[in-house]
C-alpha positions as semicolon CSV with decimal commas, in nm:
position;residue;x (nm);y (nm);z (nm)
1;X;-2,425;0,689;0,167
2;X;-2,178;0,816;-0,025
3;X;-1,840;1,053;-0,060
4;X;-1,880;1,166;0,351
5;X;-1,583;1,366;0,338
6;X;-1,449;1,471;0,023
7;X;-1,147;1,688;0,023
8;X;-0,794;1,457;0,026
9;X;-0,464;1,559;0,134
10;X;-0,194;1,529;-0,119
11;X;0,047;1,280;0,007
12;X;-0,138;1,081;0,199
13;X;-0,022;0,816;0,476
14;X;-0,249;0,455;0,445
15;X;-0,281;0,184;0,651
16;X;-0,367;-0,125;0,566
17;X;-0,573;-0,382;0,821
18;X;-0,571;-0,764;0,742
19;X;-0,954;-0,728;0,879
20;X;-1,080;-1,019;0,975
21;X;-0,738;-1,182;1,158
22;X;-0,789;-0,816;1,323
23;X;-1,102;-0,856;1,492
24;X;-1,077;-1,174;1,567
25;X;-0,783;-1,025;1,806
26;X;-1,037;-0,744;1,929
27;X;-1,274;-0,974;2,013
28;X;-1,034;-1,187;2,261
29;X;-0,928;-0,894;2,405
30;X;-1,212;-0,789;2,453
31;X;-1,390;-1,101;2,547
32;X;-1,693;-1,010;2,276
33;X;-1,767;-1,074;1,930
34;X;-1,654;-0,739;1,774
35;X;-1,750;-0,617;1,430
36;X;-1,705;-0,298;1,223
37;X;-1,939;-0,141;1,351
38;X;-1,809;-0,214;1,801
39;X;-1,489;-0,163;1,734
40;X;-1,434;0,037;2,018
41;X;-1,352;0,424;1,995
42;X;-0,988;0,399;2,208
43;X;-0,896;0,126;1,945
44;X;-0,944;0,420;1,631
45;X;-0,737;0,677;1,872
46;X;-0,519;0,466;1,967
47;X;-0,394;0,290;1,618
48;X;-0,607;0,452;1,364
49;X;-0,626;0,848;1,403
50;X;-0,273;0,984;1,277
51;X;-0,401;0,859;0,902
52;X;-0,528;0,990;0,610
53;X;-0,635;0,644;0,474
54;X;-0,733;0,334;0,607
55;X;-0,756;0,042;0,402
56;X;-1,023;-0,228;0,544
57;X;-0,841;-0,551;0,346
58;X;-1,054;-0,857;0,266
59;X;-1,391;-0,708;0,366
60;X;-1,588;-0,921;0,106
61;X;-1,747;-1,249;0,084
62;X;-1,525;-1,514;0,003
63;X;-1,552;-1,823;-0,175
64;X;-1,674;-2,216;-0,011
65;X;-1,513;-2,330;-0,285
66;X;-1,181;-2,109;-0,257
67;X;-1,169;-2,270;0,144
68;X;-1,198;-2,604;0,010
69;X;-0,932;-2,538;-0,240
70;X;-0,711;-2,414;0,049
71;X;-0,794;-2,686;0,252
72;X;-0,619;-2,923;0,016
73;X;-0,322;-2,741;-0,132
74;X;-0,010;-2,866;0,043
75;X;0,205;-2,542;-0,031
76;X;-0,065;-2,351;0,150
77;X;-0,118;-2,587;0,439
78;X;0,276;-2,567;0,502
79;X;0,230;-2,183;0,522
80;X;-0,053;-2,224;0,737
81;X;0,177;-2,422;0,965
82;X;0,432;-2,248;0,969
83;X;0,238;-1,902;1,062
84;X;0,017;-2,090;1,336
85;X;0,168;-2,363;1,563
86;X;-0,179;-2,459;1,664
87;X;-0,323;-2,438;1,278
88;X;-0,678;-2,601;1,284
89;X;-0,871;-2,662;0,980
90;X;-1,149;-2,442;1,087
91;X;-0,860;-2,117;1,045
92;X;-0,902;-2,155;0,677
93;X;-1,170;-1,940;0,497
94;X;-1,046;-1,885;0,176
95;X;-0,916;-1,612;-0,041
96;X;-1,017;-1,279;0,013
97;X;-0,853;-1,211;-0,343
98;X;-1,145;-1,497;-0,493
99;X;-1,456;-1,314;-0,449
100;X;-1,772;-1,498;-0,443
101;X;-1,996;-1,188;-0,416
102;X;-1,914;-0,827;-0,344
103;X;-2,089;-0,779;-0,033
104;X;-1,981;-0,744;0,311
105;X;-1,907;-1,093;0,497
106;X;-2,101;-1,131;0,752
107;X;-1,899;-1,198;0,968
108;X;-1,772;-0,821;0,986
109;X;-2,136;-0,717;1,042
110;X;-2,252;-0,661;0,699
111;X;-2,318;-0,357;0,493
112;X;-2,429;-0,152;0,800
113;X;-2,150;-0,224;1,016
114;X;-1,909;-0,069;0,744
115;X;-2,122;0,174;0,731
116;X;-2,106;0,287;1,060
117;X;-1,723;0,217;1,033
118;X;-1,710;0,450;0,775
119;X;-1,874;0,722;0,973
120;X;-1,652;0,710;1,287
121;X;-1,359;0,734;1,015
122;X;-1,527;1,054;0,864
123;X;-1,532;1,197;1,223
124;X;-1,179;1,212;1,246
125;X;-1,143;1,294;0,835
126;X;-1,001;0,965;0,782
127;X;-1,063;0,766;0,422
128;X;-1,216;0,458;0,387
129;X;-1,025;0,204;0,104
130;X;-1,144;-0,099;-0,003
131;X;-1,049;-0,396;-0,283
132;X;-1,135;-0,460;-0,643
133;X;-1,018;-0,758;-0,795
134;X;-1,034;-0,714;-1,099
135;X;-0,859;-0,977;-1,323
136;X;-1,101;-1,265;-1,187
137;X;-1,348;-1,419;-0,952
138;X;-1,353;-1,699;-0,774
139;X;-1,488;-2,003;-0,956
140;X;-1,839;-2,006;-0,796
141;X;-1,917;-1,657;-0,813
142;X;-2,259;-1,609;-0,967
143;X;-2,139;-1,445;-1,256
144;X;-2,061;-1,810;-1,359
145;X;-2,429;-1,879;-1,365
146;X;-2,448;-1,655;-1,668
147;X;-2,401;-1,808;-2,031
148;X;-2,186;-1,484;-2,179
149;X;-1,789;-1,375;-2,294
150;X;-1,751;-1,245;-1,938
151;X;-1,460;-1,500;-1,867
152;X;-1,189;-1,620;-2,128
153;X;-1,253;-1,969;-2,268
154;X;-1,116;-2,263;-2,387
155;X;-1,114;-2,607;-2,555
156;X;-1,108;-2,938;-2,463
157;X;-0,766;-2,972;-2,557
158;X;-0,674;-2,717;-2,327
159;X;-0,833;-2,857;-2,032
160;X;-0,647;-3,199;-2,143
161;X;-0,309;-3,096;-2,192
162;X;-0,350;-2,800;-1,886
163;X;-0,550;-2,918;-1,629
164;X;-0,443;-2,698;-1,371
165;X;-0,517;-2,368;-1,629
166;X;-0,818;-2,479;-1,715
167;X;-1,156;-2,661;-1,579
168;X;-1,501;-2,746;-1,637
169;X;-1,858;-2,578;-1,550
170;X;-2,198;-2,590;-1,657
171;X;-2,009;-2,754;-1,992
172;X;-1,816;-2,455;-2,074
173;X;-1,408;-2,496;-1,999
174;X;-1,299;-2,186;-1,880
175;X;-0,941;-2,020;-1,801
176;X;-0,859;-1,983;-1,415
177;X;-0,695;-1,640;-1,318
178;X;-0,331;-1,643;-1,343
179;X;-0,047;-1,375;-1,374
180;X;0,191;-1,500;-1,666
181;X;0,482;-1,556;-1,425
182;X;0,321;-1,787;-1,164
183;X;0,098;-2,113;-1,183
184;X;-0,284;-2,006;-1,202
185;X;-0,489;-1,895;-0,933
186;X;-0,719;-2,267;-0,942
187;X;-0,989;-2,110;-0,679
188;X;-1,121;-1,814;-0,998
189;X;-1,199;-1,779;-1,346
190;X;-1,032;-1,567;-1,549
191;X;-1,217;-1,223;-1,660
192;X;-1,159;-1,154;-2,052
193;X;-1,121;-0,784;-2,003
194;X;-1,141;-0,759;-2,371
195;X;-1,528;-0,845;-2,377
196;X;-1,781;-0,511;-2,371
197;X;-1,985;-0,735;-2,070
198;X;-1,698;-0,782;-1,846
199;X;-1,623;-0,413;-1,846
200;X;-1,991;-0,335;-1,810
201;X;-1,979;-0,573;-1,498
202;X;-1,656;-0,406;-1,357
203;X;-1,746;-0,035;-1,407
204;X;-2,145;-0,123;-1,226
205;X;-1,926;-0,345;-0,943
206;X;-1,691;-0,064;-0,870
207;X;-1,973;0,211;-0,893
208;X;-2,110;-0,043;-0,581
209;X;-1,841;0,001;-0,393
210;X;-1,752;0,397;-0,471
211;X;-2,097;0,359;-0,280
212;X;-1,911;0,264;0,026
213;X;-1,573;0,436;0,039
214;X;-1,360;0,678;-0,083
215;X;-1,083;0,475;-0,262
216;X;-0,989;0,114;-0,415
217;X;-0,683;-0,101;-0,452
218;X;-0,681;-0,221;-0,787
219;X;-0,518;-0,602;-0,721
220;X;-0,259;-0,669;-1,018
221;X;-0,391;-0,397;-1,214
222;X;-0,166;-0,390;-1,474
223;X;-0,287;-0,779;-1,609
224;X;-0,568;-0,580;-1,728
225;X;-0,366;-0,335;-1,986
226;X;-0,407;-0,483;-2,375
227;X;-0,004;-0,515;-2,390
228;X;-0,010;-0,755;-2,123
229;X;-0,331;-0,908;-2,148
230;X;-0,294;-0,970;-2,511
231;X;0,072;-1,163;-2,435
232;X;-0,055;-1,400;-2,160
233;X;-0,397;-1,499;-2,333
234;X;-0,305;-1,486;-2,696
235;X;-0,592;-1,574;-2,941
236;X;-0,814;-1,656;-2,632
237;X;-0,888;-1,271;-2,594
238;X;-1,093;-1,196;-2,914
239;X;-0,958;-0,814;-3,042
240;X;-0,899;-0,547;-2,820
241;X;-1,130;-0,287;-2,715
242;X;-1,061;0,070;-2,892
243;X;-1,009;0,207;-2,529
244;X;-0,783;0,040;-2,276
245;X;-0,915;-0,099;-1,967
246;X;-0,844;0,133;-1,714
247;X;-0,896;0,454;-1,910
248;X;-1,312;0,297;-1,975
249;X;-1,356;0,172;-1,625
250;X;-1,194;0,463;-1,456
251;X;-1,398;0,748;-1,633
252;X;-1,670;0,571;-1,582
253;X;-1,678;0,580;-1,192
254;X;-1,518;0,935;-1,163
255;X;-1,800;1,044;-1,398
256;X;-2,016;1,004;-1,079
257;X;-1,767;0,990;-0,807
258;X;-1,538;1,231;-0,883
259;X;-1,314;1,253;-0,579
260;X;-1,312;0,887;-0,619
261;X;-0,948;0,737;-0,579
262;X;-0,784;0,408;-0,807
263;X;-0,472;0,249;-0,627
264;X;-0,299;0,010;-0,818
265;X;-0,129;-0,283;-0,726
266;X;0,122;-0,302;-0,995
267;X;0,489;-0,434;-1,060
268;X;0,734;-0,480;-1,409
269;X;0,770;-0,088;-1,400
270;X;0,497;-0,028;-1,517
271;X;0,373;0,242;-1,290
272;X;0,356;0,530;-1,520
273;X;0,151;0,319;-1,753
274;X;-0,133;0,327;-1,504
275;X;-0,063;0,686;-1,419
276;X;-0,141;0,737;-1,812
277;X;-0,453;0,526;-1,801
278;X;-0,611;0,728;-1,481
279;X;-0,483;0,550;-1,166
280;X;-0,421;0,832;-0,820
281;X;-0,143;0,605;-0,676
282;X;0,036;0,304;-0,746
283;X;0,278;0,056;-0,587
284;X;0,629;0,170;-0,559
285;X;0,787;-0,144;-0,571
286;X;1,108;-0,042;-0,761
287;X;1,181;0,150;-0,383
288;X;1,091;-0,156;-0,195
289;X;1,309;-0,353;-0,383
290;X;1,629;-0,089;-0,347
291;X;1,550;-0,065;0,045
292;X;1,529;-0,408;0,102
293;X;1,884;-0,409;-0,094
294;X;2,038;-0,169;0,060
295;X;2,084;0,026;-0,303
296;X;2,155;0,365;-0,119
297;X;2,280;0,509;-0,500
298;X;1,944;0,341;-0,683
299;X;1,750;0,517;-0,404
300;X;1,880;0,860;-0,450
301;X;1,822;0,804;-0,845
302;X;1,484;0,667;-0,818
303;X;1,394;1,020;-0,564
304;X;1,501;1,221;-0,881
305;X;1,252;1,147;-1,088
306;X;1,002;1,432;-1,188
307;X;0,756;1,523;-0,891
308;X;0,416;1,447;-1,118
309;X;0,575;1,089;-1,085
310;X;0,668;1,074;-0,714
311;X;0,375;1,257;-0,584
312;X;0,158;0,888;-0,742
313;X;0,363;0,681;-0,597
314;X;0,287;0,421;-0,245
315;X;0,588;0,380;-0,029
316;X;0,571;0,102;0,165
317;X;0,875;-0,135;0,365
318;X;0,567;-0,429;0,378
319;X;0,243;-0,555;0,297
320;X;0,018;-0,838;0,331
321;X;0,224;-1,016;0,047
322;X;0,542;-0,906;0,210
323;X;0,784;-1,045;0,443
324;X;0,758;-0,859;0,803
325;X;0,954;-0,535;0,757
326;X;1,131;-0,593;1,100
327;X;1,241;-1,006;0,969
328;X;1,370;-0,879;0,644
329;X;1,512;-0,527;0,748
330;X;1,608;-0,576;1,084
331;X;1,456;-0,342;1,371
332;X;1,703;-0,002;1,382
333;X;1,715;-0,052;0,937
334;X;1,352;-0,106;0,906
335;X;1,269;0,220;1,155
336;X;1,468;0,443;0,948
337;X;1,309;0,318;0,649
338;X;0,990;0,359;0,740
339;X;1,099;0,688;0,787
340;X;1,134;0,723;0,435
341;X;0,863;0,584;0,302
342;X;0,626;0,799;0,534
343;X;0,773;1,130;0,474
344;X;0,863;1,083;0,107
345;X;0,578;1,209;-0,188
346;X;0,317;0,995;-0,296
347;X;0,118;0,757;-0,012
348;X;0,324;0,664;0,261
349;X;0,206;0,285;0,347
350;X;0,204;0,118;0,703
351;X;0,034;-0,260;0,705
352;X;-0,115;-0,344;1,052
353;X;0,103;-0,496;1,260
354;X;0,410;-0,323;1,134
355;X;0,418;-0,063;1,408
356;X;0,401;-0,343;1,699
357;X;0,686;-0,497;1,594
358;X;0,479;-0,816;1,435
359;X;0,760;-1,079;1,315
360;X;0,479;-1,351;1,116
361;X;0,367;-1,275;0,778
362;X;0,028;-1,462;0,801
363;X;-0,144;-1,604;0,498
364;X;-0,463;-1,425;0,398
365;X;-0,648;-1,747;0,363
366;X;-0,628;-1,752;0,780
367;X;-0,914;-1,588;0,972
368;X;-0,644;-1,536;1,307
369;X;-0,271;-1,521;1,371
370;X;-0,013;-1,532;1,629
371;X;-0,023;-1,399;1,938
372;X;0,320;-1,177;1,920
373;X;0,507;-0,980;2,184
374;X;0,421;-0,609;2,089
375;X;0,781;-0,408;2,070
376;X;0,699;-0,144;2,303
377;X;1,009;0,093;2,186
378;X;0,912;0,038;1,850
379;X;0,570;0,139;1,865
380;X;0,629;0,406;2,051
381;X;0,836;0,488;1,761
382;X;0,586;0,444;1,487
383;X;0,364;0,629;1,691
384;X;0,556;0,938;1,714
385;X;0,613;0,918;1,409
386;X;0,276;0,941;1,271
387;X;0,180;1,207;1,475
388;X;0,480;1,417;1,384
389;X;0,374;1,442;1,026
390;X;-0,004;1,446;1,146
391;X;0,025;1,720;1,349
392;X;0,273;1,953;1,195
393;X;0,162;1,895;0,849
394;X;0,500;1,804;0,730
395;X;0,388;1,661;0,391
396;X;0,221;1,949;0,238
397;X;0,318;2,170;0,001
398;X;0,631;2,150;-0,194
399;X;0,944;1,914;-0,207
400;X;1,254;1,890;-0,305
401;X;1,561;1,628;-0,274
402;X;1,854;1,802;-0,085
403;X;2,211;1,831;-0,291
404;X;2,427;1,625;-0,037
405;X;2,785;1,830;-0,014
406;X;3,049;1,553;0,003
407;X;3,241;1,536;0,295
408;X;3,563;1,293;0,285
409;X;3,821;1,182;0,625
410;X;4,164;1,242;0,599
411;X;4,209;0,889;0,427
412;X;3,977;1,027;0,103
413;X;3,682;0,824;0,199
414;X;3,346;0,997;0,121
415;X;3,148;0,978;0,454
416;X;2,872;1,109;0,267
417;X;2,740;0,858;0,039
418;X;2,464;0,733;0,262
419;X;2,277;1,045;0,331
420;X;1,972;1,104;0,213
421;X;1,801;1,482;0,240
422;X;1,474;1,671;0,128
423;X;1,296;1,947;0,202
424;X;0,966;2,028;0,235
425;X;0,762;2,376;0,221
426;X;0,501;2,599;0,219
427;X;0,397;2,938;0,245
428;X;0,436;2,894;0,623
429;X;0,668;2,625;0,695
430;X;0,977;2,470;0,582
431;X;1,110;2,105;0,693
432;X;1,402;1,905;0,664
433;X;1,460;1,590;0,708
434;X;1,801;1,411;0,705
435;X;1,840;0,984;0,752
436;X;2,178;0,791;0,759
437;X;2,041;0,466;0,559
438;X;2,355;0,260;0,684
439;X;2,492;0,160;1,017
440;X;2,817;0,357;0,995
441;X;2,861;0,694;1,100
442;X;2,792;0,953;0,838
443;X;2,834;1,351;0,779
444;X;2,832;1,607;0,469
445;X;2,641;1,971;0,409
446;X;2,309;1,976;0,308
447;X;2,203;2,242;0,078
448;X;1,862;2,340;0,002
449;X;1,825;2,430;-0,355
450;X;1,492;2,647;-0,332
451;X;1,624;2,827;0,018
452;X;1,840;3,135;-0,009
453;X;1,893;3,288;0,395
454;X;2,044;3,641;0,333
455;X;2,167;3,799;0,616
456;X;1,924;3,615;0,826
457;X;1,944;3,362;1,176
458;X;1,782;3,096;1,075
459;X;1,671;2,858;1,353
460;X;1,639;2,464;1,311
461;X;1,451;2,329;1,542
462;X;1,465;1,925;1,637
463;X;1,098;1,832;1,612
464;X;1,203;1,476;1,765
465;X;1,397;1,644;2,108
466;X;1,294;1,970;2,115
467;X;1,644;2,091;2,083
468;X;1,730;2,443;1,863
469;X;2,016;2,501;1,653
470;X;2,073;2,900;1,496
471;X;2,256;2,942;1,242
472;X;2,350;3,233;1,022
473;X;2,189;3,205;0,623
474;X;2,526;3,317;0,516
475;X;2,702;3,025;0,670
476;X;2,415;2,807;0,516
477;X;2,415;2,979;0,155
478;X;2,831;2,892;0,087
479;X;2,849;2,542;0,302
480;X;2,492;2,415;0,373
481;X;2,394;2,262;0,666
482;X;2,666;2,057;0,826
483;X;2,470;1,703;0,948
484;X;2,652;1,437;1,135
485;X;2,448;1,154;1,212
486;X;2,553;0,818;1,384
487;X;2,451;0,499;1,203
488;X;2,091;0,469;1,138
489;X;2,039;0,797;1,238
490;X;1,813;1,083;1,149
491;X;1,717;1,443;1,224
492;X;1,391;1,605;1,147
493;X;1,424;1,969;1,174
494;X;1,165;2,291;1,112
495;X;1,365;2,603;1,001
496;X;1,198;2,931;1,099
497;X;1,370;3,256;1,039
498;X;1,463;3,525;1,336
């Protein structure tokens, strides 16, 4: 079963579900062993049902041999500690990012139970995503069994002088995974994605899983572009292929899935890169990083940036890798942010967990977490929220970043700096949306560059309090809208004319 439902919304809003922590918490509150396939139908409507995406994380079946490495690594166990009080050994099963085979674990159900997952999720026109890992596999994946140029290799020097790059198998010393920054990922191998095989192997593994969803996250896709692969493994890589990575594999699986979708998980600004090479959306991290800095000005530049850009790009305040959005951003910052990131172009991106107020970023090597204390007036929130834009359809069409008229007290200070504006619109409906991204009271006229009112009222109504404001489009053609907004503030309005 294949492609249930295949027409996507532009910008869509994701989110992402550490899976098996999460039904391990079904299945105590539920007092029954849940899997993909019992999740029960007030769980979807209640959490799931105001996206366009959900992203099962971790689905497939991990590595022994990754748990045993866990088991022993002290950095890890003092992470595991530190999420879990009562950390037992037995909360360890490995890394769902060092695949030993890409089929369902069984302890989600299987390949029927996602199937029947992905059915309830076509119901309510909801998209399945799943993971591809596709820079290595874990080091007893059966891939290894094979005597080929799938993996990079190297010599006994190298396992000698780099012991913790390099190791042993079947007499062949192979490479383990690493990104060029950080020490090696010692649970894989490293794929040469300069060898014909490998690709072969990727595009027929991904055409497996286009099988069972309508979208992939690509994790640390951009290891896989010749540039970068070429500086990290030198003369290990044989020459590069005449066609990069991406643009083979890609083409290959939209030649048969069409309305198939490539996320990437990608950093070093190189976003448009993978754009070029055929990924739908990748990581916005640039954003992250000027949010969690408070970079009001870097914000407003990055938002100027030509729409076939912004409309690729996946806003997100946190993420499995991620701090807690409400630990690093505080609770009134991180709500208005998440603002942003939801209503902006491109994917909006919510990680479970996020919308309850969850303070513990838990390793992914853990099968459970924390009980927390859910934050009641911040779910409430994030539920809103989500079914504001759900329901009245906010991100479709057109957009447009708001000029921001400055407005200065008597003592010359701009009270306008940390306003941010856009608009967006349709045939039938226009929206604007207005956030104070500081804690000090702000004000300044908005002007909409696309809008011209004429002689007409124009009414703005509050979509969060129901509240209407008319105004006259003459007024709003020479001054704009006048917004004053307390700190942290926002106002979500729909114009209509009279």
């Amino acid at each position: 079963m294949a492609q249930l439902n295949k027409n996507w919304v532009s910008h869509p809003n994701i989110l992402e579900i550490n899976t098996i922590p999460w039904l391990n918490e079904l299945s105590e509150e539920y007092h029954e062993d849940i899997k993909l396939n019992t999740i029960p139908d007030e769980i979807i409507e209640k959490y799931l049902k105001n996206f366009n995406v959900v992203w099962l994380m971790g689905v497939w079946e991990r590595s022994p041999t990754s748990k045993r490495i866990a088991s022993e690594h002290l950095g890890l166990q003092e992470e595991f500690h530190k999420a879990l009080d009562d950390f037992r050994e037995d909360d360890i099963i490995g890394s769902p990012y060092a695949i030993h085979y890409y089929h369902i674990d069984t302890r989600l159900g299987g390949n029927k139970a996602l199937v029947e997952f992905r059915e309830k999720l076509a119901e309510r026109n909801i998209k399945l995503m799943l993971d591809y890992v596709p820079n290595h596999v874990a080091i007893d994946h059966l891939w290894m069994l094979e005597k080929s140029n799938v993996f990079i290799q190297g010599t006994l020097e190298d396992l000698m002088m780099k012991p913790d790059e390099y190791f042993s198998k079947y007499g062949v010393i192979y490479a383990h995974g690493r990104d060029p920054n950080f020490p090696s990922w010692t649970d894989t191998v490293q794929i040469n994605a300069f060898s014909p095989d490998a690709r072969n192997k990727t595009i027929n593994t991904l055409l497996l899983i286009a099988e069972q969803c309508d979208a992939v996250r690509c994790d640390m896709a951009m290891l896989l572009t010749n540039d970068i692969f070429k500086r990290t493994w030198k003369d290990k890589t044989g020459n590069p292929l005449e066609k990069e990575f991406w643009i083979e594999v890609i083409l290959k699986v939209k030649e048969k899935y069409p309305d198939f979708k490539f996320i990437a998980e990608v950093y070093w600004d190189m976003e448009w890169d993978l754009i070029q090479q055929g990924f739908d959306f990748c990581y916005d991290k640039r954003l992250y990083d000027r949010i969690a800095a408070k970079d009001i000005k870097g914000i407003k530049d990055h938002l100027k940036a030509d729409m076939s850009y912004q409309k690729k790009l996946v806003r997100f305040i946190e993420n499995h890798d991620e701090q807690r959005s409400i630990k690093k951003l505080g609770e009134d910052y991180s709500k208005i942010a998440a603002l942003l990131v939801l209503t902006l172009p491109g994917m909006g991106f919510l990680y479970e967990g996020q919308m309850k107020g969850y303070n513990i970023r838990v390793p992914v090597q853990l099968k459970r977490r924390p009980i927390e204390e859910i934050n009641k007036d911040l779910f409430d929130y994030y539920k809103n929220l989500l079914s504001l834009i759900s329901k009245r359809k906010i991100k479709s069409g057109n957009w447009e970043l708001c000029e921001i008229i400055v407005f200065k007290d008597s003592n010359n200070h701009n009270l306008s700096d940390n306003i941010i504006a856009y608009h967006w619109w349709d045939f039938y409906n226009h929206f604007l949306i207005i956030l104070n991204l500081s804690n000090t009271p702000s004000k300044g006229y908005i002007k909409i560059p696309s809008l011209q009112f004429n002689q007409k009222v124009i009414l703005f109504e509050d979509m969060n309090t129901k509240e209407n404001n008319f105004l006259h489009g003459e007024e709003l053609n020479n001054y704009g809208y006048y917004a004053e907004l307390l700190g942290w503030e926002s106002n979500l309005f729909e114009l209509r004319n009279l």
